[in-house]
Coordinates of C-alpha atoms in Angstrom, one line a residue:
Chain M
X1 CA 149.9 153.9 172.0
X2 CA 148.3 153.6 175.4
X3 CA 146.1 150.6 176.5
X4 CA 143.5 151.8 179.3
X5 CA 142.4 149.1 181.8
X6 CA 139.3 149.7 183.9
X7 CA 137.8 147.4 186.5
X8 CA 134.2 148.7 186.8
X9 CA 130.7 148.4 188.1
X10 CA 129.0 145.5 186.3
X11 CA 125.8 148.2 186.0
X12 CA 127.8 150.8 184.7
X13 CA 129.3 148.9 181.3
X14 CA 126.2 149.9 179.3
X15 CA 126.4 153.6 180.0
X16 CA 130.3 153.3 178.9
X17 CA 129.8 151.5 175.6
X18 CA 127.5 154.2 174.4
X19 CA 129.5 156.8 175.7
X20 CA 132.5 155.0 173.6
X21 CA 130.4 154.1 170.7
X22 CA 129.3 158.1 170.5
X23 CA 132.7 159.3 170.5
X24 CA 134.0 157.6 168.1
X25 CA 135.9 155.1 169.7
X26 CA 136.7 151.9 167.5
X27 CA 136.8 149.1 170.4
X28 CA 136.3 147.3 173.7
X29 CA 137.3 144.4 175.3
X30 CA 134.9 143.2 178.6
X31 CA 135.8 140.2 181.0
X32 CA 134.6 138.9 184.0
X33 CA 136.6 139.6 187.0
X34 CA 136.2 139.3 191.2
X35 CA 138.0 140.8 193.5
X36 CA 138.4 142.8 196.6
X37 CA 139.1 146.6 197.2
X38 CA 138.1 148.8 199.7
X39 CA 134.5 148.1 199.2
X40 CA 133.3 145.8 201.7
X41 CA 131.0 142.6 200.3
X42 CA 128.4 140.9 201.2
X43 CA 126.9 138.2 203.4
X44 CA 124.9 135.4 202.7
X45 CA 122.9 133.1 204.6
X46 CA 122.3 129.5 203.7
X47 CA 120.6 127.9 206.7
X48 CA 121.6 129.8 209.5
X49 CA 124.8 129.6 208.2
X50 CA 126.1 133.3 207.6
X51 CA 129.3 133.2 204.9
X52 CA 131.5 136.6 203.7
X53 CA 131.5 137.1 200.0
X54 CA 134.2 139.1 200.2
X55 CA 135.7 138.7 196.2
X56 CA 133.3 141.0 194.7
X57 CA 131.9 140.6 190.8
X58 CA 133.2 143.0 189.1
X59 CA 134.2 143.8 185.0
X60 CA 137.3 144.8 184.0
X61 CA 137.8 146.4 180.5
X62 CA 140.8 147.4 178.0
X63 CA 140.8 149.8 175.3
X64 CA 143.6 150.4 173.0
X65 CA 143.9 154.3 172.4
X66 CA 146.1 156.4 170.4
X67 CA 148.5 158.8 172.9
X68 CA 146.3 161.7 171.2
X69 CA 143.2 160.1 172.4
X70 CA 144.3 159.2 175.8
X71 CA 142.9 161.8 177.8
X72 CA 139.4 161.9 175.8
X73 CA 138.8 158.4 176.0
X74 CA 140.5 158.3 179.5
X75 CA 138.0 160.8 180.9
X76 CA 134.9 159.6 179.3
X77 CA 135.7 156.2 181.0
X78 CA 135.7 157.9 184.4
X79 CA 133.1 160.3 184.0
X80 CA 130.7 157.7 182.5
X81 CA 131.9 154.8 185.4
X82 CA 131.4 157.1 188.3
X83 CA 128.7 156.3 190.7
X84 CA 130.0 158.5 193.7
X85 CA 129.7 155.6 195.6
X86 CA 132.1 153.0 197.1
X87 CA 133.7 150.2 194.6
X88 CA 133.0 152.3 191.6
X89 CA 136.4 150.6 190.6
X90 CA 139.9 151.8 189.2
X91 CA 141.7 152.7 185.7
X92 CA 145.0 152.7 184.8
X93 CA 147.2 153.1 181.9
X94 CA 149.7 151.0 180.4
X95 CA 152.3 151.7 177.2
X96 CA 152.0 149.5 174.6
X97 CA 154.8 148.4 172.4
X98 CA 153.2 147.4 169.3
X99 CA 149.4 146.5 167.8
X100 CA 149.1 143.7 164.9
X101 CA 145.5 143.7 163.9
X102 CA 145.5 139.8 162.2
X103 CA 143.5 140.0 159.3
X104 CA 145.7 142.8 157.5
X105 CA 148.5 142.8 159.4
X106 CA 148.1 146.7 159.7
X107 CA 150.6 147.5 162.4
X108 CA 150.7 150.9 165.3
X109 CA 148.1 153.1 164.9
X110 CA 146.6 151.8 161.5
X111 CA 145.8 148.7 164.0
X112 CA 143.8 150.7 167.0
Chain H
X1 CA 91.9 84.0 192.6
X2 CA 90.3 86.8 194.2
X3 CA 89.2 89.8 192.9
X4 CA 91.3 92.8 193.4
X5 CA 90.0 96.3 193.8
X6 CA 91.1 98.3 190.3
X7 CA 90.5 101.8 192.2
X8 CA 92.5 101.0 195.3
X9 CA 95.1 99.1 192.8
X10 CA 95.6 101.9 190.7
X11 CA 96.0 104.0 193.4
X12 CA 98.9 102.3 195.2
X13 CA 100.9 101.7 191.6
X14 CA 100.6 105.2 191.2
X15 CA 101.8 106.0 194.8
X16 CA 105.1 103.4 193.8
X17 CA 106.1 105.6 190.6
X18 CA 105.2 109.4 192.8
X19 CA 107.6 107.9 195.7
X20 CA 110.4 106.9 193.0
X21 CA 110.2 110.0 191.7
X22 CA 111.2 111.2 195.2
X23 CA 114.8 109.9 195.0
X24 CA 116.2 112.3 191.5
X25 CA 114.3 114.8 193.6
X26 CA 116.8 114.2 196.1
X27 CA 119.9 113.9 194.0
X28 CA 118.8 117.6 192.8
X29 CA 117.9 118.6 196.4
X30 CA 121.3 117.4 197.8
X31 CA 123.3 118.1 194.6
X32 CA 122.4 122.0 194.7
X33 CA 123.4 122.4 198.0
X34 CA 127.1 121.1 197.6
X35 CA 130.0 122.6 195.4
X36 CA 130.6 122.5 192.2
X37 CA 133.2 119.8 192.1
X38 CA 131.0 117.1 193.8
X39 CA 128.0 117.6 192.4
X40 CA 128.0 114.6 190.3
X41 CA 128.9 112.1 193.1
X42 CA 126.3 113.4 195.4
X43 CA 123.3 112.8 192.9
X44 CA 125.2 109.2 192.2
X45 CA 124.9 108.3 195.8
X46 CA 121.2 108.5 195.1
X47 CA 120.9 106.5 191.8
X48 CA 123.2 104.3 194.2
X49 CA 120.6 103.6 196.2
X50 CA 118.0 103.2 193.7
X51 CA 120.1 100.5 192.2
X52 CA 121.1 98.3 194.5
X53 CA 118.5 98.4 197.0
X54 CA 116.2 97.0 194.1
X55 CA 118.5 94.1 193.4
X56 CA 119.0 93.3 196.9
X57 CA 115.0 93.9 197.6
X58 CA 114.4 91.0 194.9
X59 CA 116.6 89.1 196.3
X60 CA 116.1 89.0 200.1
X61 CA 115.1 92.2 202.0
X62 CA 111.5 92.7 200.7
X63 CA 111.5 89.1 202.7
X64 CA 113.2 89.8 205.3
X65 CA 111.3 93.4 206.0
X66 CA 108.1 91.8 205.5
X67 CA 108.0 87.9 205.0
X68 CA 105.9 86.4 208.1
X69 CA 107.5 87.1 211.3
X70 CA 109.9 84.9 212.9
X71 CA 108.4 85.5 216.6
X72 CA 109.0 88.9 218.6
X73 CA 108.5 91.3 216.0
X74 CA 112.0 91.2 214.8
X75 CA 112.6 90.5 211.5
X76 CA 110.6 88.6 208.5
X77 CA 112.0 85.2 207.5
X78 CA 113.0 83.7 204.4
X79 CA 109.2 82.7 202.7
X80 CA 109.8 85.5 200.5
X81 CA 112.8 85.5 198.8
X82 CA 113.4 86.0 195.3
X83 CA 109.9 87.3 195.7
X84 CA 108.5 83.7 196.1
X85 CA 104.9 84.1 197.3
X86 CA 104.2 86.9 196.2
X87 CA 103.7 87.3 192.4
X88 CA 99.9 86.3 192.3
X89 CA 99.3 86.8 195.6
X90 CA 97.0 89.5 196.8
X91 CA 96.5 92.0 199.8
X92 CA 94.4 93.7 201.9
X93 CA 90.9 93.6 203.4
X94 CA 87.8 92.0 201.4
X95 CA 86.8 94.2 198.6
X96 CA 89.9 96.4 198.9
X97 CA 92.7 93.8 197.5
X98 CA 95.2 94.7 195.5
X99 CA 98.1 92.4 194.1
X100 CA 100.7 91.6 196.6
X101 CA 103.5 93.4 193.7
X102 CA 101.9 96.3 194.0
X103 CA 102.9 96.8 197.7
X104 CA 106.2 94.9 197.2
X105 CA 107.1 97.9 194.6
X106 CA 105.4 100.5 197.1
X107 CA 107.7 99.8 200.2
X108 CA 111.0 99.1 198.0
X109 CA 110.6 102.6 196.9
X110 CA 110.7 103.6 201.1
X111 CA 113.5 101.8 201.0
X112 CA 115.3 103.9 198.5
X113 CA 115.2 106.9 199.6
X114 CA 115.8 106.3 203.4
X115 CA 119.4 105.0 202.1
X116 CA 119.8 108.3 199.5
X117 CA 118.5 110.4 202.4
X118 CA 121.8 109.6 204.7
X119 CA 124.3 110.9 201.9
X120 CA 123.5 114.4 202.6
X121 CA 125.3 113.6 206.0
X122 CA 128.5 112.9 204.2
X123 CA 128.5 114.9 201.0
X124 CA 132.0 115.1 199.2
X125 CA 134.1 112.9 201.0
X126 CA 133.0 108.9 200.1
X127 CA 134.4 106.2 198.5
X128 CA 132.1 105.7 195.4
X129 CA 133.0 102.0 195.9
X130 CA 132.5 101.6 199.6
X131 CA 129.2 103.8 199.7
X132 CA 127.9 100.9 197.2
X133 CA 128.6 98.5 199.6
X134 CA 127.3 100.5 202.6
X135 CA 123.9 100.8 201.0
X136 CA 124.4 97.2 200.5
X137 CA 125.1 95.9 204.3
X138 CA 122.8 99.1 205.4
X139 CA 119.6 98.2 203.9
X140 CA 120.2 94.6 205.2
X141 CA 120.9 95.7 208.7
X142 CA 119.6 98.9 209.7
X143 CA 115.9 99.1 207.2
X144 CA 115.1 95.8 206.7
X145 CA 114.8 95.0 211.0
X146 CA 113.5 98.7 211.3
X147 CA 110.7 98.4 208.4
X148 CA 109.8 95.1 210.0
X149 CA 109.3 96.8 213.4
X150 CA 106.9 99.5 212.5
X151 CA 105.3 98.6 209.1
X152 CA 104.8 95.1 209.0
X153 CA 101.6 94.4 210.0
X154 CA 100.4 90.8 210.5
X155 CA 97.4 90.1 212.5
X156 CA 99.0 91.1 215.4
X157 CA 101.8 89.1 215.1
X158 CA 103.5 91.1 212.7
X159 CA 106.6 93.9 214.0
X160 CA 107.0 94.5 217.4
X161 CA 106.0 98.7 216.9
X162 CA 103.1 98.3 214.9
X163 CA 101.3 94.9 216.2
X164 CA 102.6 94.8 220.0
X165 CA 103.8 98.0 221.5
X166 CA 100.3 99.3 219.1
X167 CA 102.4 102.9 218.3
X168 CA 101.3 104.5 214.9
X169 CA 103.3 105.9 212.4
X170 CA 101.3 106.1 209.2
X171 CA 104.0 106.5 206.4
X172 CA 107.3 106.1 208.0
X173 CA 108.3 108.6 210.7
X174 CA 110.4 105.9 212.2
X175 CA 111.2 103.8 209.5
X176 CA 112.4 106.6 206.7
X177 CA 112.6 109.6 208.8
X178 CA 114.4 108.8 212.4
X179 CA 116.0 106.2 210.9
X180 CA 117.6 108.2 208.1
X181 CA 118.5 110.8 210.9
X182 CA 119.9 109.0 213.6
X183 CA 122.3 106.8 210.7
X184 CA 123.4 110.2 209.8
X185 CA 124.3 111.0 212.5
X186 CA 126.2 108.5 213.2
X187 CA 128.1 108.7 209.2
X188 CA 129.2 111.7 209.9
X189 CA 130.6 111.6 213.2
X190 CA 132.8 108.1 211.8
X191 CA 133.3 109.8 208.7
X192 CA 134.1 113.0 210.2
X193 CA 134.0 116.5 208.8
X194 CA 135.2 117.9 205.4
X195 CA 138.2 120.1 205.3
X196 CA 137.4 123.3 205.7
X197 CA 134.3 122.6 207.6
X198 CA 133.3 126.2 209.5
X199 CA 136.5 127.8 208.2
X200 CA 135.7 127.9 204.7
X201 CA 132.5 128.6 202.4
X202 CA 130.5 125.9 201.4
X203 CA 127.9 127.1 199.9
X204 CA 125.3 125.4 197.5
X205 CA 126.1 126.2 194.0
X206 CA 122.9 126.1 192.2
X207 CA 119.6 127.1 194.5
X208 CA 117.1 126.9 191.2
X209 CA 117.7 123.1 191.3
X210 CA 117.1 122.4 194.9
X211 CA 114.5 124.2 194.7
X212 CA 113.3 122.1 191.3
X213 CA 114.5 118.9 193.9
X214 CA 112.2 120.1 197.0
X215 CA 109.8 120.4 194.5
X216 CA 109.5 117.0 193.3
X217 CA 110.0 116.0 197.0
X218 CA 107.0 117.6 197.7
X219 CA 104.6 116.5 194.9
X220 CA 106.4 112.6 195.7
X221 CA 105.3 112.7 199.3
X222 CA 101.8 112.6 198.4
X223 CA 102.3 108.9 197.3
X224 CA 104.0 108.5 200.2
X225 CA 101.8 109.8 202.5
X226 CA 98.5 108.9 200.9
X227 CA 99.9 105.9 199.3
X228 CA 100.3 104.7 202.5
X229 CA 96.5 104.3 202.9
X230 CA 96.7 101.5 201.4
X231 CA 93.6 102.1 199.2
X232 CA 91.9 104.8 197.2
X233 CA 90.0 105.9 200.4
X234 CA 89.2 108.4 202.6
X235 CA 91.8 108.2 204.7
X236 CA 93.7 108.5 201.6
X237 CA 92.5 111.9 200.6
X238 CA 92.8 112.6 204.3
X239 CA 96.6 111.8 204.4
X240 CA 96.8 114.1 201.1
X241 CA 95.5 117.3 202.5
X242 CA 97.6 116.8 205.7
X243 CA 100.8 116.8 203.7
X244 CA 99.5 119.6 202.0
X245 CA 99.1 121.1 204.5
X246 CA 101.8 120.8 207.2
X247 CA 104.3 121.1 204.1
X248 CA 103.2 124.6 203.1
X249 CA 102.7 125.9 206.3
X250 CA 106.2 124.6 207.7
X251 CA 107.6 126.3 204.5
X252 CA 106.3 129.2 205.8
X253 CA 107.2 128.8 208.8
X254 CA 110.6 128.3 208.3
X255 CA 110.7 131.5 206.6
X256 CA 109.3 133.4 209.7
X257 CA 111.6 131.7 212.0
X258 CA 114.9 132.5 210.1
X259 CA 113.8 136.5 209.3
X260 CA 113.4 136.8 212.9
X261 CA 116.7 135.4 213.1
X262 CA 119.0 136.6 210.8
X263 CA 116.6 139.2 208.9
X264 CA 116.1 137.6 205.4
X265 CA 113.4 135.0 204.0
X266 CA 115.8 132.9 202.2
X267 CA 115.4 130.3 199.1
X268 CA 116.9 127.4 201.1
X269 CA 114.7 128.1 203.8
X270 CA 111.6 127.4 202.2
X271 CA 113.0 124.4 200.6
X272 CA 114.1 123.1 203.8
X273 CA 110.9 124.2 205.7
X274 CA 108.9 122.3 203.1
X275 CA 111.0 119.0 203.8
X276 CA 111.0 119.7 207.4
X277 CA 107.0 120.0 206.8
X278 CA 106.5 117.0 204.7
X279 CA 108.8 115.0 207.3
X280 CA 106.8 116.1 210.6
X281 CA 103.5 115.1 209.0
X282 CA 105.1 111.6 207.5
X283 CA 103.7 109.8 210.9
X284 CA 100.8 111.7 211.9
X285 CA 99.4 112.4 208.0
X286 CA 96.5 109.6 208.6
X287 CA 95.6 110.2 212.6
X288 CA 95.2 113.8 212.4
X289 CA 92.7 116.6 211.7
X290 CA 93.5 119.3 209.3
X291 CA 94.2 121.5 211.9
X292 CA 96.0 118.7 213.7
X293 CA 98.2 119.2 210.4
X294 CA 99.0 123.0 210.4
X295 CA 100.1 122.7 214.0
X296 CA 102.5 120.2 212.9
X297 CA 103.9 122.1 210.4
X298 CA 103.8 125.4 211.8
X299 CA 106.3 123.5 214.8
X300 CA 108.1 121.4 212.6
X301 CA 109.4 124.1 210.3
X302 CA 110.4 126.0 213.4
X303 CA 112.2 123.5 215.5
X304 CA 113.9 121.8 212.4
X305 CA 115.2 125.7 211.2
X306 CA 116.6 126.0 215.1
X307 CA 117.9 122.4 215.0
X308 CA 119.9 122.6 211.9
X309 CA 122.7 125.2 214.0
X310 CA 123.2 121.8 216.3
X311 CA 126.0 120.9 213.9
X312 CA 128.3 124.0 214.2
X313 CA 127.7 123.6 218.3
X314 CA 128.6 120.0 218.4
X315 CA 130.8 120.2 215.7
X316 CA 130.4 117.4 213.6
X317 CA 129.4 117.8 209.6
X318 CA 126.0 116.7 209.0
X319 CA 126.5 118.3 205.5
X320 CA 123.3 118.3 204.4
X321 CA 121.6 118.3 208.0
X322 CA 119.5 115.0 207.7
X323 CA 119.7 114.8 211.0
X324 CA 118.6 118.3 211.6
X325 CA 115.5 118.0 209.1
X326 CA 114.9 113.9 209.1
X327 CA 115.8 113.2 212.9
X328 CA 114.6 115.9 214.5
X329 CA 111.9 116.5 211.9
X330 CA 110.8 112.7 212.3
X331 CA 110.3 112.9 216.2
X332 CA 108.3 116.0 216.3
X333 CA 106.0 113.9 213.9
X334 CA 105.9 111.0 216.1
X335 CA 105.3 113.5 219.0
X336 CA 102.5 115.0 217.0
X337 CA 101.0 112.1 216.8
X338 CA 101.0 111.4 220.4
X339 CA 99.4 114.4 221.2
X340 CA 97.3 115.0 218.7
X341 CA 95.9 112.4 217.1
X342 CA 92.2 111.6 216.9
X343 CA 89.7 108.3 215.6
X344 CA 87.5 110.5 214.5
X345 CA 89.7 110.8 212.0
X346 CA 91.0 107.3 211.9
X347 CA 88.8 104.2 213.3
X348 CA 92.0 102.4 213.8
X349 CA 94.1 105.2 215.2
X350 CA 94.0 106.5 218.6
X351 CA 93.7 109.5 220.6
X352 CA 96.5 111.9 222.0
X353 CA 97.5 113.7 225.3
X354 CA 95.3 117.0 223.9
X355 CA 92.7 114.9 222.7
X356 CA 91.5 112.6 225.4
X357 CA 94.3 113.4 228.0
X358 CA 96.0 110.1 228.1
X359 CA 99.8 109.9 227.5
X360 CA 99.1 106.7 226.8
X361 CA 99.8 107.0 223.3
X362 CA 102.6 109.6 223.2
X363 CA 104.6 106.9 225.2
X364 CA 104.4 104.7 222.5
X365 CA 105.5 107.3 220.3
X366 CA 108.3 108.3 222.2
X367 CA 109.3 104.3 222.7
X368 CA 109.1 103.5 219.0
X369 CA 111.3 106.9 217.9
X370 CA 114.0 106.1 220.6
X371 CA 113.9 102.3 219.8
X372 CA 114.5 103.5 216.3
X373 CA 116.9 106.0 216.8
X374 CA 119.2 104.1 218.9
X375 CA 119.4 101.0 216.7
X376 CA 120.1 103.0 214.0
X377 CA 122.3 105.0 215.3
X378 CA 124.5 101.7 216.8
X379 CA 124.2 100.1 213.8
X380 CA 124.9 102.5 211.6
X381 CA 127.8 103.3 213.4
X382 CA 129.3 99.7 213.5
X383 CA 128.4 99.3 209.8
X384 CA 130.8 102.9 208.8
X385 CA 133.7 101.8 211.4
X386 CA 133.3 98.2 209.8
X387 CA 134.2 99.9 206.2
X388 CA 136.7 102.3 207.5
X389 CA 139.0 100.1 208.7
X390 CA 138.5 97.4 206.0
X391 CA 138.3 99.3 202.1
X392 CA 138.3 102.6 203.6
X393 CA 135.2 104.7 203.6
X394 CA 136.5 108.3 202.9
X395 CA 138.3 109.6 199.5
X396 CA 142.4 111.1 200.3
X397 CA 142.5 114.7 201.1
X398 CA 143.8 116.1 197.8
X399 CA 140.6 114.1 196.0
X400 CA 138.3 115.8 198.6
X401 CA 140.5 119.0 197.9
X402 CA 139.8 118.8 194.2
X403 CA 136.7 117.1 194.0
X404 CA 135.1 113.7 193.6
X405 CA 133.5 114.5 190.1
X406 CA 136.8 114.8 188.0
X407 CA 139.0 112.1 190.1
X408 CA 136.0 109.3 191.2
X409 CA 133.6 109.4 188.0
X410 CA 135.8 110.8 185.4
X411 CA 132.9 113.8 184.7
X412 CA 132.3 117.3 185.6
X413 CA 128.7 118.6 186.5
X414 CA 128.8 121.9 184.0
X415 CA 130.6 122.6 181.3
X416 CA 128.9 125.9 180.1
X417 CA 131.6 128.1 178.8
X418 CA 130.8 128.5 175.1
X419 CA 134.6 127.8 173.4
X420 CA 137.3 127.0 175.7
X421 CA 137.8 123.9 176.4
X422 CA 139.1 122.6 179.8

């Protein structure tokens, strides 16, 4: 089992949960998330004061994937969170060890 | 017991609850515009001052501010404490008195927020404790003497601004607006600047309440302003449409001035530029035309917008920029005045430099703002030193660090995450 983390364009999320949703895939966890990359921020002026925003809003999201369904889900996540512009964001993959879903206590796969 | 005047009555009690309502607009106006972690203590500084100046008002200052005049336009004396003389006593001219109460509750509310106004100089670093006392010792000192000068009319024997020197300043140029700007000054050089101050970001934290704040700043000034006619009149109405007036078109101005500047129209610019607006006109709102007005504003937005960067040059932390808004703001009012005021506006006004080309008056002007400026700046400055090396004026630099809400009032401003719990 594979868990896919993505930090993405705010705008994009709604175009990847449909694209997930449509392909079967069974879940999605979204959180809040700043930071900086090589996309430059912002400035803001308050006053005549000029101040950096330089820890940029973003949303990072995990999916937890079979190792069959890596590369579909993997590639859906990137096609569907591409822009073609600058801070479109990253994705990685990470093992996972095991998956206990709480109500049933269904473990591995049964779980995702 | 003579008849009052119920239309000029109801007018002025009206004008009393619109300028109260001036000081929460503050506390938003100022608490907006700081951090999250001291948002709470910088809308306390204003209910502060709304507290103790009315005890202290009772008590002595209304009498000292404008009990009869102990010779030289000074100060008041003592005929009025505990508001002796003045519960069925009435006011103003023959068919246009109104109960003396009325006016004691009109000016106390002045006095409120001229002592909320100088917290924006010194946002997120005071003593909750001390800044009680301050507005304490501060309201004695620095208003009382000051609203004396320049409001308390008596015959001609009344305040040295108003009744000898004969300068005008309708609704409190001087009194509220240079006064508030020169103390701050002097606050925040004693108190000196925050940590972090030019290296970090201090931005406001929540624009849709100032904006709500400047809002109720703005719809409060017209009982300031107006209210300061005295009377339902039509130098009442007159004073209205000024503020109006030089408000919206300072806003506006503002808003020019800072896209020329740094390319974008912003949200606290046409807060600010209201205020700066509303400020300019305070002195001038019953002495000049309606034109008179826009050319007020259309300055005063500009000039306060440019003086507002004076902090980062001489590098002290006017956090708020009273004196970039109020001071500065304030004199271009008094100046206004002095060149453009008119009696065909106001019988008992006078006429400016571009009016009937006499300085005459703008001396005056220019005499009463420095007089004011520089005794408030003195004595403001004595008062802060006074507390800074007795209980200590400024909070430790971990509190400042972490914020006055959580270690000074036990609170925090938001809590808006729907489960966790902090």
């Amino acid at each position: 089992m594979k868990l896919i983390v993505a930090i993405i364009k705010p705008a994009t999320l709604d175009t990847i949960k449909s694209a997930l949703q449509a392909n079967g895939v069974p879940g999605m966890t979204v959180s809040e998330a700043h930071g900086f990359g090589r996309q430059k921020g912002h400035t803001e002026v308050y006053r005549g004061a000029e101040y950096i925003v330089d820890l940029i809003p973003k949303l990072r999201i995990e999916i937890l994937v079979d190792d069959s369904d890596l590369d579909r889900v993997l590639d859906l996540v990137i096609a569907t969170a591409n822009t073609g512009s600058i801070g479109d964001g990253k994705a990685w993959v990470i093992p996972v060890e095991s998956v206990v879903r709480i109500r049933t206590n269904e473990r591995g796969t049964d779980a995702i | 017991m003579t008849a009052i005047n119920t239309g000029d009555t109801a007018w002025i009690l009206m004008s009393g609850a619109l300028v109260l309502f001036m000081t929460p607009g503050l506390a938003l106006f100022y608490g907006g515009m700081v951090r999250v972690k001291s948002t709470l203590n910088m809308m306390m500084m204003s209910f502060a001052a709304m507290g103790v100046t009315t005890i202290l008002w009772v008590l002595y200052v209304y009498s000292l501010a404008f009990g009869p005049d102990i010779g030289h336009g000074l100060i008041g004396n003592m005929e009025n404490v505990g508001l002796n003389k003045t519960i069925t006593e009435v006011m103003g001219d023959p068919g246009h008195q109104y109960p003396k109460l009325a006016y004691v509750m009109f000016q106390l509310t002045f006095a409120i927020i001229t002592v909320a106004l100088l917290s924006g100089a010194i946002a997120d670093r005071v003593k909750y404790g001390s800044w009680l006392i301050f507005v304490g010792i501060w309201i004695t000192l620095v208003y009382a003497p000051i609203a004396h000068w320049a409001f308390a009319s008596q015959n001609g024997h009344g305040g040295w601004i108003v009744d000898r020197l004969g300068a005008l300043d309708f609704a409190g140029g001087t009194v509220v607006e240079i006064n508030s700007g020169a103390g701050a000054l002097a606050l925040a050089i004693v108190l000196g600047r925050r940590h972090g101050f030019k290296t970090e970001a201090m931005r406001p934290h929540n624009m849709p309440i100032v904006l709500l704040g400047a809002g109720m700043l703005w719809f409060g000034w017209f009982g300031f302003n107006a209210g300061s006619a005295l009377g339902a009149s039509q130098l009442a109405a007159t004073a209205m449409i000024n503020t109006q007036i030089a408000t919206a078109t300072a806003a506006m101005s503002w808003l020019v001035y800072e896209k020329w500047r740094q390319g974008k129209a912003t949200t606290l610019g046409v807060a600010s530029g209201a205020i700066a607006g509303a400020v300019a006109i305070t002195p001038a709102c019953g002495f000049v035309t309606p034109l008179g007005a826009l050319a007020i504003g259309l300055v005063g937005g500009v000039i306060s917008a440019w003086a507002v960067s004076g902090k980062y040059i001489f590098n002290y932390d006017d956090s708020l920029d009273v004196v970039g808004v109020h001071g500065i703001g304030g004199l271009v009012g008094m100046i206004g005045v002095g060149l453009l005021a008119t009696t065909t506006v106001n019988k008992m006004g006078g006429s400016g430099l571009f009016i009937h080309g006499s300085p005459h008056l703008l001396w005056k002007e220019l005499i009463a703002a420095v007089a004011t400026a520089a005794y408030s700046f003195a004595l403001t400055f004595l008062i802060a030193k006074l507390l800074e090396k007795t209980i200590g004026f400024r909070v430790s630099r971990s509190i400042e660090l972490e914020g006055l809400d959580t270690n000074m009032h036990a609170e925090s401003a938001y809590d808006i995450s729907t489960f966790t719990t902090r």
